[in-house]
Short mmCIF file of C-alpha atoms in Angstrom, two decimals:
data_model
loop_
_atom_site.label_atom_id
_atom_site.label_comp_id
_atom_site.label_asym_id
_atom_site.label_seq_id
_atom_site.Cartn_x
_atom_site.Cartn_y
_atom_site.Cartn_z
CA UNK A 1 -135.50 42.54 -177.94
CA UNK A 2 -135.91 39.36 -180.01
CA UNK A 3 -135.00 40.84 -182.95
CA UNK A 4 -132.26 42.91 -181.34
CA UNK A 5 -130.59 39.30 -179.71
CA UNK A 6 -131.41 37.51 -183.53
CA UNK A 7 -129.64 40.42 -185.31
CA UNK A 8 -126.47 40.36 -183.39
CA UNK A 9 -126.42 36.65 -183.55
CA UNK A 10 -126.78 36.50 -187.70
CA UNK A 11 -123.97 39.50 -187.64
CA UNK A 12 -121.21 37.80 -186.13
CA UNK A 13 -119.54 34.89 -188.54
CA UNK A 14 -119.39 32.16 -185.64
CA UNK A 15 -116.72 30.35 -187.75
CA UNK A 16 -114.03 33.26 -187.28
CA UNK A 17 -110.70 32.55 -185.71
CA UNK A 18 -111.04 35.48 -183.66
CA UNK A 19 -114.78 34.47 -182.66
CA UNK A 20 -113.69 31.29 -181.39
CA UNK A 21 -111.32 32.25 -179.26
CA UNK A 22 -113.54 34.90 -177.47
CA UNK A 23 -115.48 32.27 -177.30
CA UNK A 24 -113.40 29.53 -175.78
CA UNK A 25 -111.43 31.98 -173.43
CA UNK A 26 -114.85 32.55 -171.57
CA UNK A 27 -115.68 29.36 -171.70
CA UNK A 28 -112.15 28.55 -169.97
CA UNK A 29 -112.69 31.52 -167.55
CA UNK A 30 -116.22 29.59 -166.31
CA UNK A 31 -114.89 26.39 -166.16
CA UNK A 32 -111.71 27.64 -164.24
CA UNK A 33 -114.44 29.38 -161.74
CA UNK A 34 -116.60 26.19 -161.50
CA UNK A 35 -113.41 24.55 -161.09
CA UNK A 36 -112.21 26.15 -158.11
CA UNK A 37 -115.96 27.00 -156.59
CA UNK A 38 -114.31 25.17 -152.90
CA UNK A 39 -111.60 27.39 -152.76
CA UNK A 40 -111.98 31.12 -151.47
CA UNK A 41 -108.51 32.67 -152.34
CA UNK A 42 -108.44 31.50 -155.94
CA UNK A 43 -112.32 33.18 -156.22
CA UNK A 44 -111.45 36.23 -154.97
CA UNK A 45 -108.69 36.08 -157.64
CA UNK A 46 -111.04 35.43 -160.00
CA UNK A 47 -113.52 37.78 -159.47
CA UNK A 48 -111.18 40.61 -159.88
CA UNK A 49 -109.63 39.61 -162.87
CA UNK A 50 -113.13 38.54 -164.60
CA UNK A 51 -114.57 42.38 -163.40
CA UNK A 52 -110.90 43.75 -164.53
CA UNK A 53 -111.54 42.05 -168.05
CA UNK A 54 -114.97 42.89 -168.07
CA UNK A 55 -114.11 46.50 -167.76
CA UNK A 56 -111.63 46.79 -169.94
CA UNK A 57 -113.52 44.62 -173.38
CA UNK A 58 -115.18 47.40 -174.53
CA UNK A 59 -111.96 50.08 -174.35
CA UNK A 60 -109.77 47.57 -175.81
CA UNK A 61 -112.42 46.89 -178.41
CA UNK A 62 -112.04 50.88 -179.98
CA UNK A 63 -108.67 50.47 -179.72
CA UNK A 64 -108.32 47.20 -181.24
CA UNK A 65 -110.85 49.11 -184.08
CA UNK A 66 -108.23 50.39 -186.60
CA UNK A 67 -106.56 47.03 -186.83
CA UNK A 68 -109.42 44.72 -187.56
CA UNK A 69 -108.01 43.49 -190.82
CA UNK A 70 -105.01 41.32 -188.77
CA UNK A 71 -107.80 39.98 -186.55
CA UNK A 72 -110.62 38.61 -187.37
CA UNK A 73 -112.36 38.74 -191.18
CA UNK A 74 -115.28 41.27 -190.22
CA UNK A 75 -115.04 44.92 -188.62
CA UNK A 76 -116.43 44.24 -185.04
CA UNK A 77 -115.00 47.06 -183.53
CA UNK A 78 -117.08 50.17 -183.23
CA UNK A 79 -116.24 53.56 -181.28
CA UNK A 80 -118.28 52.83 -178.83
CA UNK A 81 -117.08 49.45 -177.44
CA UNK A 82 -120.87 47.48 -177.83
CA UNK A 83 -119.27 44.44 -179.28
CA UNK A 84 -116.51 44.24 -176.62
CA UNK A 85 -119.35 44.78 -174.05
CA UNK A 86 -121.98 41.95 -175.78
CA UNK A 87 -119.11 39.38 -176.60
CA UNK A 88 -117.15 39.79 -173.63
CA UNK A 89 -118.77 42.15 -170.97
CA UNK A 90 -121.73 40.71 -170.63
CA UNK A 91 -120.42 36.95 -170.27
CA UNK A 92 -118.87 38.07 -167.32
CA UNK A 93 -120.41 39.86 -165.57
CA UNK A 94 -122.70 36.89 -165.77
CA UNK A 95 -120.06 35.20 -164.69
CA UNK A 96 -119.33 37.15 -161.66
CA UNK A 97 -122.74 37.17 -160.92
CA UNK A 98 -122.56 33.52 -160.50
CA UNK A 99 -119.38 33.77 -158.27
CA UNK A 100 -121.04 36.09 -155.63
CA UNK A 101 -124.07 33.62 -155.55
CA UNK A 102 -121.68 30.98 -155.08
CA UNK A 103 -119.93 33.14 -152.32
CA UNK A 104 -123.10 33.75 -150.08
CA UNK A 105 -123.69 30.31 -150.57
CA UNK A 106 -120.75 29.63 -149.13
CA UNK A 107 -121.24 32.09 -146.42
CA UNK A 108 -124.57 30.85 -145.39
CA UNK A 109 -123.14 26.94 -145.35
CA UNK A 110 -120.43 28.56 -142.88
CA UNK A 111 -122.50 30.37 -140.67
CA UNK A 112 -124.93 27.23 -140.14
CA UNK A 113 -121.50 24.72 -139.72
CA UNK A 114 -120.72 28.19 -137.07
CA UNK A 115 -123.55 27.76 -135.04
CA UNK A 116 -124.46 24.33 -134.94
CA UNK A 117 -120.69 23.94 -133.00
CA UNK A 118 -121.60 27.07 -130.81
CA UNK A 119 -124.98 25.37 -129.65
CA UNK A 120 -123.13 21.89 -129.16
CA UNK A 121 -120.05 23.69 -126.93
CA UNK A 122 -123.27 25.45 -124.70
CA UNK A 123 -125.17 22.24 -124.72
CA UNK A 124 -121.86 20.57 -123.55
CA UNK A 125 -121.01 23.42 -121.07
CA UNK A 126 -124.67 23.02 -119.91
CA UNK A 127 -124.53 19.28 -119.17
CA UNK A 128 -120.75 20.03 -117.15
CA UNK A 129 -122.63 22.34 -114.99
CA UNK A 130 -125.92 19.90 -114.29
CA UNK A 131 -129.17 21.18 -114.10
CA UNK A 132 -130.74 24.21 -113.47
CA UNK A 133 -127.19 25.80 -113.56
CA UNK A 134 -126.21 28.80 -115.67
CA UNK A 135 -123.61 28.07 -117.95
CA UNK A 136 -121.27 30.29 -118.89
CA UNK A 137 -121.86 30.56 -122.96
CA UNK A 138 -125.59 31.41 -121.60
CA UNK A 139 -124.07 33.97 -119.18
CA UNK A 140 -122.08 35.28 -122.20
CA UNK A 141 -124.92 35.87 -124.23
CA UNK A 142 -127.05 38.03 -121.44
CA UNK A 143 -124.05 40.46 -121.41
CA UNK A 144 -123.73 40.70 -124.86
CA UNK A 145 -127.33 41.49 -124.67
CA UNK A 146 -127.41 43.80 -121.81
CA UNK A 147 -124.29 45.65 -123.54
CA UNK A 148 -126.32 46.83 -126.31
CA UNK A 149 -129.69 47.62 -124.43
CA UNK A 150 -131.15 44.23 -125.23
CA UNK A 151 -132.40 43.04 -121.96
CA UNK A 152 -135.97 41.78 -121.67
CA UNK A 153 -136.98 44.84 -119.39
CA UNK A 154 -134.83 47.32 -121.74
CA UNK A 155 -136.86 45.88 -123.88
CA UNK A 156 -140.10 46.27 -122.20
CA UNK A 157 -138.91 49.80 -120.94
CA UNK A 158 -138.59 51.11 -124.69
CA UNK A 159 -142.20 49.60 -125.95
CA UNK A 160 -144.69 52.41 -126.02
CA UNK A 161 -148.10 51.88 -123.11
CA UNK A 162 -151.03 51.50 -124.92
CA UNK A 163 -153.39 53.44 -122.94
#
């Protein structure tokens, strides 16, 4: 694998106009992403153009093939797309790797923030009500319960007797 990774690397003359700008356009596309982590409309945005470019490096890469000469000074472009998929492909899909970890993330931060304000509004309900009354987020939550067969004797009812 080593020598697989070294071999590609040696390949490719870094120095190439064409290089670079592969280069720098991904390099834009993360810090555009990294840029905008807060913000869930441009992400989603994001991810589908990064997977829609991802896709389509290693088709444009054959067809790009027959006119190498007026872009860059080597022949990357083979038939079967490998370059568009290790110089572009595979950057991205790192990349959008890193978005959906970013996204649950995100999701998990949310659904802590949700419930830490759901168990203040019952606490608050509770202390309304006084003690040792049932509050109504509580009373809530036993119907939910009962509605899907989630009662403490449904429960008990579906456990099998050990005899």
């Amino acid at each position: 694998m080593y020598d697989a990774v070294m071999g590609f690397v040696y390949a490719v003359d870094w120095t190439d106009p064409f290089i670079i700008g592969i280069v720098v356009a991904i390099a834009t596309m993360y810090a555009v992403v990294f840029a905008t982590r807060k913000h869930v409309d441009a992400q989603i945005a994001l991810l589908a153009v990064v997977c829609a470019v991802a896709y389509a490096a290693p088709h444009a890469s054959r067809a790009l093939g027959p006119h190498w000469q007026q872009l860059a000074r080597q022949d990357y472009f083979d038939k079967h797309g490998y370059f568009g998929s290790m110089m572009v492909s595979l950057p991205l899909m790192l990349l959008a790797l890193i978005q959906m970890g970013m996204a649950f993330c995100s999701a998990s931060t949310l659904l802590v923030q949700y419930k830490r304000k759901q168990l203040r509004v019952e606490g608050r309900a509770a202390a309304k009500e006084g003690p040792g009354s049932t509050s109504e987020p509580k009373e809530a939550g036993k119907q939910a319960r009962e509605a899907v067969g989630q009662t403490p004797r449904a429960r008990d009812a579906s456990k099998p007797k050990a005899d």
